[in-house]
Amino acid sequence: MFEALAERLQQVFRGLGRHGKLRPEDVDAALNEIRLALLDADVHYQVVDDLLERVRSRALSEEVSRALNPGQQVIRILHAGLVEALGEPGRLSLKGPTPRPVLLVGLQGSGKTTTAAKLARWLRSRGERVAMIAADPYRPAAGQQLALLGSEIHVPVFHQPGLSATEACAAGLEAAAKGGASVVLIDSAGRSQLDDEMMAEVEAITQRVQPVETLLVADAMTGQEAVHVADGFKARVRLTGLILTKMDGDARGGAAISMRSVTGVPIKFIGTGEARDALEPFEPERLATRILGMGDVVGLIEKAQEAFDQGEAQAAAERLMKGDFSLEDFGEQLAQVRKMGPVAQILEMMPGGLAGAARHVDGEAADRQLRRTQAILSSMTRDERRSPDVLNGSRKRRIAAGSGTSVQEVNQLLRQYQQMRKLYKQVGKRGLGGLGLLPR
Ligand code: GDP
Ligand code: MG
């Protein structure tokens, strides 16, 4: 999903990452690229303008973060802007006397029937007793499709060819009441485009059954067209929510960003595939993350910033610059890493290739290793950590015994530390900006 968009955005962020600070000209250059990428993904231009205006003023007014590089900082701000544009997570409001009618409307092919079945499963898993009504009097096959899906998931379907849509709804509700259903999903008839007859029918059903929810099912792959359809429906019926289907396709996808801003109707679910369980309650945070195409890099960035103690790091950075990196600093860095969470989780949150690598890493072993390393460090005296050169054979044996490890492991740790010190010395000569993730 959103792959093309995500890729373009990543390129923008990479460009930003090379400089040391967020300068207005860098922000503007990045925002121009982001604008083009969003317009290409078929996001409504007005929505793009509003979003970028907010991102720009935040990016320029925010204090330059010492924990994040400029690319990461813009990602965080853009992510927050996207979350705002996507709106609150919409929840179903199922109140009133049972059975509670939930009406699904939308164009033909948008995914209404498929979504009805997915939603039925989802509601049932939350303890609802669900029934469905086929309310498409024009295409008998449509009713059969729903009946078949219903039998596969063991949800009763009212399907009686020959009845008008409103008659089917009334009779179906009655049957559902007798059957003890708490929620009834109504699969209405769609048309290939917005037309008056379809709207009139939806209005008639609404009057007859007074649905507690009227959900527009819209095909996210159609981009702006989906926004146009939502506007058309909204003019005639009181939509209480949107379900965006086919969010698994990577084409366009800008509809998701525009839908909420343009229509004001909350997105309640997204469909992510043809399978029966490919329906997710809409989570703006998660979707914004996917749009940026960065695994949960945003979560990672947030954690990094939380874990980052500015004062501590500043002092350590100054020592590093002088090539004066003690085992104490080494230990502190390990502690920072551990504050971010289990190793596997950290890798999982990395973009693209690294997220894949997480599968090949034994996270538990890595965490165990980290814990052992910390045990060794805490078995040393403060002086030993500050001047590791004093560590002779007998001290090493004492440390190994104290930490429940071996002299071999203590030596291994010392080798790692020496390598790291060498690295920092080199970096120190060139400036810390050389390492993207380190404090500047
Ligand atoms: P309706 O005419 O609105 O009832 O649409 P259908 O439920 O019959 O769905 C039309 C087509 O879209 C079917 O081939 C579905 O399998 C497919 N479809 C529905 N939802 C999704 C989705 O979230 N992802 C994908 N990839 N396909 C979907
Ligand atoms: Mg259908």
CSV table of C-alpha atoms and ligand atoms in Angstrom, one decimal:
chain,number,residue,atom,x,y,z
A,1,MET,CA,0.0,0.0,0.0
A,2,PHE,CA,1.2,3.5,-0.8
A,3,GLU,CA,4.5,2.1,-2.0
A,4,ALA,CA,5.1,4.6,-4.7
A,5,LEU,CA,4.3,7.5,-2.4
A,6,ALA,CA,6.4,6.0,0.4
A,7,GLU,CA,9.4,5.6,-1.8
A,8,ARG,CA,9.3,9.2,-3.0
A,9,LEU,CA,9.0,10.5,0.5
A,10,GLN,CA,11.9,8.4,1.7
A,11,GLN,CA,14.1,10.0,-1.0
A,12,VAL,CA,13.1,13.4,0.3
A,13,PHE,CA,14.0,12.4,3.8
A,14,ARG,CA,17.4,11.0,2.8
A,15,GLY,CA,18.2,14.3,1.2
A,16,LEU,CA,17.4,16.1,4.4
A,17,GLY,CA,19.4,13.8,6.5
A,18,ARG,CA,22.7,15.0,5.1
A,19,HIS,CA,22.7,18.5,6.6
A,20,GLY,CA,23.2,19.3,10.3
A,21,LYS,CA,20.2,21.5,11.0
A,22,LEU,CA,16.7,22.3,9.8
A,23,ARG,CA,17.3,25.3,7.6
A,24,PRO,CA,14.3,27.0,6.0
A,25,GLU,CA,15.5,26.4,2.5
A,26,ASP,CA,15.9,22.6,3.2
A,27,VAL,CA,12.4,22.5,4.7
A,28,ASP,CA,11.0,24.2,1.6
A,29,ALA,CA,12.8,22.0,-0.8
A,30,ALA,CA,11.6,18.9,1.1
A,31,LEU,CA,8.0,20.2,1.3
A,32,ASN,CA,8.0,20.8,-2.5
A,33,GLU,CA,8.9,17.3,-3.1
A,34,ILE,CA,6.4,16.0,-0.5
A,35,ARG,CA,3.7,18.2,-2.3
A,36,LEU,CA,4.5,16.6,-5.6
A,37,ALA,CA,4.5,13.1,-4.1
A,38,LEU,CA,1.1,13.6,-2.4
A,39,LEU,CA,-0.5,15.2,-5.5
A,40,ASP,CA,0.8,12.2,-7.5
A,41,ALA,CA,-0.8,9.9,-5.0
A,42,ASP,CA,-4.1,11.7,-5.9
A,43,VAL,CA,-4.5,13.5,-2.6
A,44,HIS,CA,-6.9,16.5,-3.0
A,45,TYR,CA,-4.8,19.7,-3.6
A,46,GLN,CA,-6.6,21.6,-0.8
A,47,VAL,CA,-5.8,18.9,1.6
A,48,VAL,CA,-2.2,18.9,0.5
A,49,ASP,CA,-2.0,22.7,0.9
A,50,ASP,CA,-3.4,22.6,4.4
A,51,LEU,CA,-1.3,19.7,5.5
A,52,LEU,CA,2.0,21.2,4.2
A,53,GLU,CA,1.3,24.7,5.6
A,54,ARG,CA,1.0,23.1,9.1
A,55,VAL,CA,4.1,21.0,8.6
A,56,ARG,CA,6.1,24.0,7.4
A,57,SER,CA,5.2,26.2,10.3
A,58,ARG,CA,5.9,23.5,12.8
A,59,ALA,CA,9.1,22.5,11.2
A,60,LEU,CA,10.4,26.0,11.3
A,61,SER,CA,9.2,26.9,14.8
A,62,GLU,CA,10.2,23.7,16.5
A,63,GLU,CA,13.4,23.7,18.4
A,64,VAL,CA,16.0,21.7,16.6
A,65,SER,CA,16.1,18.4,18.2
A,66,ARG,CA,19.4,17.0,19.4
A,67,ALA,CA,18.2,13.5,19.4
A,68,LEU,CA,16.9,13.5,15.8
A,69,ASN,CA,18.5,14.4,12.5
A,70,PRO,CA,16.6,16.8,10.2
A,71,GLY,CA,15.1,14.0,8.1
A,72,GLN,CA,13.7,12.3,11.2
A,73,GLN,CA,12.4,15.5,12.5
A,74,VAL,CA,10.4,16.3,9.3
A,75,ILE,CA,9.2,12.7,9.3
A,76,ARG,CA,7.8,13.1,12.8
A,77,ILE,CA,6.1,16.4,12.0
A,78,LEU,CA,4.7,15.1,8.7
A,79,HIS,CA,3.5,12.0,10.5
A,80,ALA,CA,1.6,14.1,13.1
A,81,GLY,CA,0.1,16.2,10.3
A,82,LEU,CA,-1.1,13.1,8.5
A,83,VAL,CA,-2.6,11.7,11.7
A,84,GLU,CA,-4.5,14.9,12.1
A,85,ALA,CA,-5.7,14.9,8.4
A,86,LEU,CA,-6.9,11.3,8.8
A,87,GLY,CA,-9.0,12.2,11.8
A,88,GLU,CA,-9.9,10.4,14.9
A,89,PRO,CA,-10.3,6.6,14.8
A,90,GLY,CA,-14.0,6.1,14.0
A,91,ARG,CA,-15.8,3.6,16.1
A,92,LEU,CA,-19.2,2.0,15.4
A,93,SER,CA,-21.9,3.3,17.6
A,94,LEU,CA,-24.3,0.5,18.2
A,95,LYS,CA,-27.1,1.8,20.4
A,96,GLY,CA,-30.9,1.5,20.6
A,97,PRO,CA,-33.3,-1.4,20.5
A,98,THR,CA,-32.1,-4.6,18.9
A,99,PRO,CA,-31.7,-5.8,16.3
A,100,ARG,CA,-29.7,-2.7,15.3
A,101,PRO,CA,-29.6,-2.1,11.6
A,102,VAL,CA,-26.3,-1.1,10.0
A,103,LEU,CA,-26.7,0.0,6.4
A,104,LEU,CA,-23.9,-0.4,3.9
A,105,VAL,CA,-24.1,1.8,0.8
A,106,GLY,CA,-21.7,2.5,-2.1
A,107,LEU,CA,-21.1,2.0,-5.8
A,108,GLN,CA,-21.2,-1.4,-7.4
A,109,GLY,CA,-17.8,-3.1,-7.1
A,110,SER,CA,-16.7,-1.0,-4.2
A,111,GLY,CA,-16.7,-4.1,-1.9
A,112,LYS,CA,-20.1,-3.8,0.0
A,113,THR,CA,-20.9,-7.5,-0.1
A,114,THR,CA,-17.4,-8.6,0.8
A,115,THR,CA,-17.2,-6.0,3.5
A,116,ALA,CA,-20.6,-7.1,5.0
A,117,ALA,CA,-19.3,-10.6,5.5
A,118,LYS,CA,-16.0,-9.3,7.0
A,119,LEU,CA,-17.8,-7.0,9.3
A,120,ALA,CA,-20.2,-9.7,10.3
A,121,ARG,CA,-17.2,-11.8,11.4
A,122,TRP,CA,-15.6,-8.9,13.2
A,123,LEU,CA,-18.8,-8.0,15.1
A,124,ARG,CA,-19.4,-11.6,16.0
A,125,SER,CA,-15.9,-11.8,17.5
A,126,ARG,CA,-16.9,-8.9,19.7
A,127,GLY,CA,-19.9,-10.8,21.0
A,128,GLU,CA,-22.6,-9.5,18.7
A,129,ARG,CA,-25.2,-11.9,17.3
A,130,VAL,CA,-25.2,-10.9,13.6
A,131,ALA,CA,-27.6,-11.4,10.7
A,132,MET,CA,-27.4,-10.0,7.2
A,133,ILE,CA,-30.0,-8.8,4.7
A,134,ALA,CA,-29.6,-8.9,0.9
A,135,ALA,CA,-31.3,-5.8,-0.3
A,136,ASP,CA,-30.4,-5.8,-4.0
A,137,PRO,CA,-33.6,-6.5,-5.9
A,138,TYR,CA,-31.9,-6.0,-9.3
A,139,ARG,CA,-29.2,-8.6,-9.4
A,140,PRO,CA,-30.3,-12.0,-8.0
A,141,ALA,CA,-26.7,-13.0,-8.1
A,142,ALA,CA,-25.8,-10.3,-5.6
A,143,GLY,CA,-28.1,-11.9,-3.0
A,144,GLN,CA,-26.7,-15.3,-3.8
A,145,GLN,CA,-23.2,-14.0,-3.2
A,146,LEU,CA,-24.2,-12.7,0.2
A,147,ALA,CA,-26.0,-15.9,1.1
A,148,LEU,CA,-23.0,-18.0,0.1
A,149,LEU,CA,-20.6,-15.8,2.2
A,150,GLY,CA,-23.0,-16.0,5.1
A,151,SER,CA,-23.2,-19.8,5.0
A,152,GLU,CA,-19.4,-20.0,4.9
A,153,ILE,CA,-19.1,-17.9,8.1
A,154,HIS,CA,-22.3,-19.2,9.7
A,155,VAL,CA,-24.1,-16.0,9.7
A,156,PRO,CA,-27.8,-16.1,8.8
A,157,VAL,CA,-28.7,-14.2,5.6
A,158,PHE,CA,-32.2,-13.0,4.7
A,159,HIS,CA,-32.4,-13.3,0.9
A,160,GLN,CA,-35.8,-13.4,-0.8
A,161,PRO,CA,-35.8,-12.5,-4.5
A,162,GLY,CA,-38.8,-10.6,-5.7
A,163,LEU,CA,-39.1,-8.2,-2.9
A,164,SER,CA,-38.3,-4.5,-3.3
A,165,ALA,CA,-35.3,-3.2,-1.3
A,166,THR,CA,-37.4,-1.7,1.4
A,167,GLU,CA,-39.7,-4.8,1.6
A,168,ALA,CA,-36.6,-7.0,1.9
A,169,CYS,CA,-35.2,-4.8,4.7
A,170,ALA,CA,-38.5,-4.8,6.7
A,171,ALA,CA,-39.0,-8.6,6.3
A,172,GLY,CA,-35.3,-9.3,7.0
A,173,LEU,CA,-35.4,-7.2,10.2
A,174,GLU,CA,-38.4,-9.1,11.4
A,175,ALA,CA,-36.7,-12.4,10.8
A,176,ALA,CA,-33.6,-11.2,12.5
A,177,ALA,CA,-35.5,-10.1,15.5
A,178,LYS,CA,-37.1,-13.5,15.8
A,179,GLY,CA,-33.7,-15.1,15.4
A,180,GLY,CA,-32.4,-13.0,18.3
A,181,ALA,CA,-29.9,-11.0,16.3
A,182,SER,CA,-28.4,-7.9,18.0
A,183,VAL,CA,-27.0,-6.4,14.8
A,184,VAL,CA,-28.3,-6.7,11.2
A,185,LEU,CA,-26.0,-5.7,8.3
A,186,ILE,CA,-27.9,-4.5,5.2
A,187,ASP,CA,-26.2,-5.0,1.9
A,188,SER,CA,-27.8,-2.5,-0.4
A,189,ALA,CA,-27.7,-2.3,-4.2
A,190,GLY,CA,-25.0,-0.2,-5.8
A,191,ARG,CA,-24.9,1.3,-9.3
A,192,SER,CA,-21.9,1.9,-11.5
A,193,GLN,CA,-22.1,5.6,-10.8
A,194,LEU,CA,-23.9,8.1,-8.6
A,195,ASP,CA,-27.5,8.2,-9.8
A,196,ASP,CA,-30.8,9.5,-8.6
A,197,GLU,CA,-32.6,6.1,-8.4
A,198,MET,CA,-30.0,4.6,-6.1
A,199,MET,CA,-30.1,7.6,-3.8
A,200,ALA,CA,-33.9,7.5,-3.7
A,201,GLU,CA,-33.7,3.8,-2.7
A,202,VAL,CA,-31.1,4.4,0.0
A,203,GLU,CA,-33.3,7.2,1.4
A,204,ALA,CA,-36.4,4.9,1.4
A,205,ILE,CA,-34.5,2.2,3.2
A,206,THR,CA,-33.2,4.7,5.7
A,207,GLN,CA,-36.7,5.9,6.4
A,208,ARG,CA,-38.0,2.4,6.8
A,209,VAL,CA,-35.4,0.9,9.0
A,210,GLN,CA,-33.8,3.9,10.8
A,211,PRO,CA,-30.2,2.5,10.7
A,212,VAL,CA,-28.0,3.2,13.7
A,213,GLU,CA,-25.1,3.4,11.3
A,214,THR,CA,-25.0,4.2,7.6
A,215,LEU,CA,-21.6,3.3,6.3
A,216,LEU,CA,-20.3,4.3,2.9
A,217,VAL,CA,-18.1,1.5,1.4
A,218,ALA,CA,-15.6,3.2,-1.0
A,219,ASP,CA,-12.9,1.8,-3.2
A,220,ALA,CA,-9.7,3.5,-2.2
A,221,MET,CA,-8.0,2.7,-5.5
A,222,THR,CA,-10.3,5.1,-7.3
A,223,GLY,CA,-8.6,8.0,-5.6
A,224,GLN,CA,-10.4,11.4,-6.1
A,225,GLU,CA,-13.4,9.6,-7.5
A,226,ALA,CA,-14.0,8.0,-4.1
A,227,VAL,CA,-14.0,11.4,-2.5
A,228,HIS,CA,-16.5,12.6,-5.2
A,229,VAL,CA,-18.8,9.6,-4.5
A,230,ALA,CA,-18.7,10.2,-0.7
A,231,ASP,CA,-19.7,13.8,-1.3
A,232,GLY,CA,-22.6,12.7,-3.5
A,233,PHE,CA,-23.9,10.3,-0.9
A,234,LYS,CA,-23.4,12.7,1.9
A,235,ALA,CA,-25.7,15.2,0.1
A,236,ARG,CA,-28.6,12.8,0.3
A,237,VAL,CA,-28.1,10.6,3.4
A,238,ARG,CA,-26.6,11.1,6.8
A,239,LEU,CA,-23.4,9.0,6.5
A,240,THR,CA,-22.1,8.0,9.9
A,241,GLY,CA,-18.8,6.4,8.7
A,242,LEU,CA,-16.6,5.4,5.8
A,243,ILE,CA,-15.1,2.0,5.0
A,244,LEU,CA,-12.2,2.3,2.6
A,245,THR,CA,-11.7,-1.0,0.7
A,246,LYS,CA,-8.8,-2.2,-1.4
A,247,MET,CA,-6.2,-0.4,0.7
A,248,ASP,CA,-3.9,-3.4,-0.1
A,249,GLY,CA,-3.5,-2.1,-3.6
A,250,ASP,CA,-0.7,0.3,-4.0
A,251,ALA,CA,-2.2,2.4,-6.8
A,252,ARG,CA,-2.9,6.0,-5.7
A,253,GLY,CA,-4.2,5.6,-2.1
A,254,GLY,CA,-4.5,9.3,-1.7
A,255,ALA,CA,-8.2,8.9,-1.1
A,256,ALA,CA,-7.5,7.8,2.4
A,257,ILE,CA,-5.9,11.1,3.2
A,258,SER,CA,-8.5,13.2,1.5
A,259,MET,CA,-11.6,11.4,2.5
A,260,ARG,CA,-11.9,12.6,6.1
A,261,SER,CA,-10.7,16.2,5.4
A,262,VAL,CA,-13.0,16.7,2.5
A,263,THR,CA,-16.2,15.0,3.7
A,264,GLY,CA,-15.8,15.4,7.5
A,265,VAL,CA,-17.1,11.8,7.8
A,266,PRO,CA,-15.0,9.6,10.0
A,267,ILE,CA,-13.2,6.5,8.5
A,268,LYS,CA,-14.2,3.5,10.6
A,269,PHE,CA,-12.6,0.5,8.9
A,270,ILE,CA,-10.2,-0.2,6.1
A,271,GLY,CA,-10.3,-3.3,3.9
A,272,THR,CA,-6.9,-4.8,3.2
A,273,GLY,CA,-7.6,-7.8,1.0
A,274,GLU,CA,-10.0,-10.3,-0.4
A,275,ALA,CA,-9.8,-12.7,2.5
A,276,ARG,CA,-12.5,-12.8,5.1
A,277,ASP,CA,-10.4,-11.4,7.8
A,278,ALA,CA,-8.9,-8.6,5.8
A,279,LEU,CA,-10.7,-5.8,7.6
A,280,GLU,CA,-9.1,-3.5,10.2
A,281,PRO,CA,-10.6,-0.9,12.5
A,282,PHE,CA,-9.2,2.3,11.2
A,283,GLU,CA,-6.1,3.6,13.2
A,284,PRO,CA,-4.9,6.9,12.0
A,285,GLU,CA,-1.4,6.5,13.6
A,286,ARG,CA,-0.9,3.2,11.9
A,287,LEU,CA,-2.1,4.3,8.5
A,288,ALA,CA,0.0,7.5,8.6
A,289,THR,CA,3.0,5.3,9.3
A,290,ARG,CA,2.2,3.0,6.4
A,291,ILE,CA,1.8,6.0,4.1
A,292,LEU,CA,5.3,7.2,5.1
A,293,GLY,CA,6.4,3.6,4.3
A,294,MET,CA,8.7,3.4,7.2
A,295,GLY,CA,7.8,0.4,9.2
A,296,ASP,CA,7.2,1.9,12.6
A,297,VAL,CA,10.2,4.2,12.2
A,298,VAL,CA,8.1,7.0,13.8
A,299,GLY,CA,7.5,5.0,16.9
A,300,LEU,CA,11.3,4.3,16.9
A,301,ILE,CA,12.1,8.0,16.6
A,302,GLU,CA,9.7,8.8,19.4
A,303,LYS,CA,11.3,6.2,21.6
A,304,ALA,CA,14.8,7.3,20.7
A,305,GLN,CA,13.9,10.8,21.8
A,306,GLU,CA,12.4,9.7,25.0
A,307,ALA,CA,15.3,7.5,25.8
A,308,PHE,CA,17.7,10.2,25.1
A,309,ASP,CA,18.8,12.1,28.1
A,310,GLN,CA,20.1,15.3,26.8
A,311,GLY,CA,22.5,16.2,29.6
A,312,GLU,CA,24.0,12.8,29.8
A,313,ALA,CA,24.4,12.6,26.1
A,314,GLN,CA,25.9,16.0,25.8
A,315,ALA,CA,28.6,15.2,28.3
A,316,ALA,CA,29.3,11.9,26.6
A,317,ALA,CA,29.5,13.6,23.2
A,318,GLU,CA,32.1,16.1,24.5
A,319,ARG,CA,34.2,13.3,25.8
A,320,LEU,CA,33.9,11.4,22.6
A,321,MET,CA,35.0,14.4,20.6
A,322,LYS,CA,38.2,14.3,22.6
A,323,GLY,CA,38.7,10.7,21.9
A,324,ASP,CA,38.0,10.0,25.5
A,325,PHE,CA,35.5,7.2,25.5
A,326,SER,CA,35.4,5.2,28.6
A,327,LEU,CA,33.8,1.9,29.5
A,328,GLU,CA,31.3,4.0,31.5
A,329,ASP,CA,30.2,5.7,28.3
A,330,PHE,CA,30.0,2.3,26.6
A,331,GLY,CA,27.7,1.1,29.4
A,332,GLU,CA,25.5,4.2,29.1
A,333,GLN,CA,25.1,3.7,25.4
A,334,LEU,CA,24.0,0.1,26.0
A,335,ALA,CA,21.5,1.3,28.6
A,336,GLN,CA,20.1,3.8,26.1
A,337,VAL,CA,19.7,1.1,23.5
A,338,ARG,CA,18.0,-1.1,26.1
A,339,LYS,CA,15.5,1.6,27.0
A,340,MET,CA,14.3,1.5,23.5
A,341,GLY,CA,12.9,-2.0,23.9
A,342,PRO,CA,13.8,-5.6,23.0
A,343,VAL,CA,16.3,-5.8,20.1
A,344,ALA,CA,13.8,-7.7,17.8
A,345,GLN,CA,11.2,-5.0,18.4
A,346,ILE,CA,13.7,-2.2,17.5
A,347,LEU,CA,14.7,-4.0,14.3
A,348,GLU,CA,11.0,-4.6,13.5
A,349,MET,CA,10.4,-0.9,13.5
A,350,MET,CA,13.1,-0.2,11.0
A,351,PRO,CA,12.1,0.6,7.4
A,352,GLY,CA,12.3,-1.7,4.4
A,353,GLY,CA,15.2,-4.1,4.4
A,354,LEU,CA,16.0,-3.9,8.1
A,355,ALA,CA,12.5,-4.9,9.1
A,356,GLY,CA,13.0,-8.0,7.0
A,357,ALA,CA,16.3,-8.7,8.8
A,358,ALA,CA,14.5,-8.7,12.1
A,359,ARG,CA,13.2,-12.2,11.2
A,360,HIS,CA,16.7,-13.5,10.9
A,361,VAL,CA,17.9,-12.2,14.2
A,362,ASP,CA,17.5,-14.1,17.3
A,363,GLY,CA,16.1,-11.3,19.4
A,364,GLU,CA,16.2,-13.2,22.6
A,365,ALA,CA,19.8,-14.1,22.2
A,366,ALA,CA,20.6,-10.5,21.4
A,367,ASP,CA,18.8,-9.4,24.5
A,368,ARG,CA,20.6,-12.0,26.6
A,369,GLN,CA,23.9,-10.8,25.2
A,370,LEU,CA,23.0,-7.2,26.2
A,371,ARG,CA,22.1,-8.3,29.7
A,372,ARG,CA,25.4,-10.2,30.1
A,373,THR,CA,27.4,-7.3,28.9
A,374,GLN,CA,25.7,-5.0,31.3
A,375,ALA,CA,26.3,-7.5,34.1
A,376,ILE,CA,30.0,-7.5,33.3
A,377,LEU,CA,30.1,-3.7,33.3
A,378,SER,CA,28.4,-3.5,36.7
A,379,SER,CA,30.8,-6.0,38.2
A,380,MET,CA,33.7,-3.6,37.5
A,381,THR,CA,34.6,-0.8,39.9
A,382,ARG,CA,34.1,2.7,38.8
A,383,ASP,CA,37.8,3.2,38.4
A,384,GLU,CA,38.0,0.2,36.2
A,385,ARG,CA,35.2,1.5,34.0
A,386,ARG,CA,36.9,4.9,33.7
A,387,SER,CA,40.4,3.5,33.0
A,388,PRO,CA,40.0,0.0,31.5
A,389,ASP,CA,43.8,-0.2,31.1
A,390,VAL,CA,44.2,-1.4,34.7
A,391,LEU,CA,42.2,-4.6,33.9
A,392,ASN,CA,44.8,-7.4,34.4
A,393,GLY,CA,44.2,-11.1,34.6
A,394,SER,CA,43.2,-11.3,38.3
A,395,ARG,CA,40.8,-8.4,38.0
A,396,LYS,CA,39.2,-10.0,34.9
A,397,ARG,CA,38.8,-13.3,36.8
A,398,ARG,CA,37.1,-11.4,39.7
A,399,ILE,CA,34.8,-9.6,37.2
A,400,ALA,CA,33.9,-12.8,35.4
A,401,ALA,CA,33.0,-14.5,38.7
A,402,GLY,CA,31.0,-11.5,39.9
A,403,SER,CA,28.9,-11.3,36.8
A,404,GLY,CA,28.5,-15.0,36.3
A,405,THR,CA,30.4,-14.9,33.0
A,406,SER,CA,33.8,-16.0,31.8
A,407,VAL,CA,37.2,-14.3,31.4
A,408,GLN,CA,36.7,-15.0,27.7
A,409,GLU,CA,33.5,-12.9,27.6
A,410,VAL,CA,35.1,-10.1,29.6
A,411,ASN,CA,37.9,-10.0,27.0
A,412,GLN,CA,35.4,-10.0,24.2
A,413,LEU,CA,33.6,-7.0,25.6
A,414,LEU,CA,36.9,-5.2,26.0
A,415,ARG,CA,37.7,-5.9,22.3
A,416,GLN,CA,34.3,-4.4,21.3
A,417,TYR,CA,34.9,-1.4,23.5
A,418,GLN,CA,38.4,-0.8,21.9
A,419,GLN,CA,36.8,-1.0,18.4
A,420,MET,CA,34.2,1.4,19.4
A,421,ARG,CA,36.7,3.8,20.9
A,422,LYS,CA,38.7,3.7,17.7
A,423,LEU,CA,35.6,4.4,15.7
A,424,TYR,CA,34.6,7.4,17.8
A,425,LYS,CA,38.1,8.8,17.6
A,426,GLN,CA,37.9,8.8,13.8
A,427,VAL,CA,34.4,10.3,13.9
A,428,GLY,CA,35.5,12.9,16.5
A,429,LYS,CA,38.1,14.1,14.0
A,430,ARG,CA,35.5,14.5,11.3
A,431,GLY,CA,32.7,15.7,13.5
A,432,LEU,CA,29.9,13.8,15.0
A,433,GLY,CA,27.5,14.8,12.2
A,434,GLY,CA,29.1,12.0,10.3
A,435,LEU,CA,27.0,9.5,12.2
A,436,GLY,CA,23.4,10.3,11.4
A,437,LEU,CA,22.0,8.9,14.6
A,438,LEU,CA,24.3,10.4,17.1
A,439,PRO,CA,23.8,13.6,19.0
A,440,ARG,CA,25.4,16.7,17.5
B,1,GDP,P1,-20.0,-4.8,-4.2
B,1,GDP,O1,-20.5,-4.8,-5.6
B,1,GDP,O2,-19.9,-3.4,-3.6
B,1,GDP,O3,-20.8,-5.7,-3.4
B,1,GDP,O4,-18.5,-5.4,-4.2
B,1,GDP,P2,-18.0,-6.9,-3.9
B,1,GDP,O5,-18.1,-7.1,-2.4
B,1,GDP,O6,-18.7,-7.9,-4.7
B,1,GDP,O7,-16.5,-6.7,-4.2
B,1,GDP,C1,-16.0,-6.4,-5.5
B,1,GDP,C2,-14.6,-7.0,-5.7
B,1,GDP,O8,-13.7,-6.3,-4.8
B,1,GDP,C3,-14.5,-8.4,-5.3
B,1,GDP,O9,-13.7,-9.1,-6.2
B,1,GDP,C4,-13.9,-8.4,-3.9
B,1,GDP,O10,-13.1,-9.6,-3.7
B,1,GDP,C5,-13.0,-7.2,-4.1
B,1,GDP,N1,-12.6,-6.6,-2.8
B,1,GDP,C6,-13.5,-6.2,-1.8
B,1,GDP,N2,-12.8,-5.6,-0.8
B,1,GDP,C7,-11.5,-5.7,-1.1
B,1,GDP,C8,-10.3,-5.4,-0.4
B,1,GDP,O11,-10.2,-4.8,0.7
B,1,GDP,N3,-9.1,-5.6,-1.1
B,1,GDP,C9,-9.1,-6.3,-2.3
B,1,GDP,N4,-7.9,-6.5,-2.8
B,1,GDP,N5,-10.2,-6.6,-2.9
B,1,GDP,C10,-11.4,-6.4,-2.3
B,2,MG,MG,-22.6,-6.6,-3.8
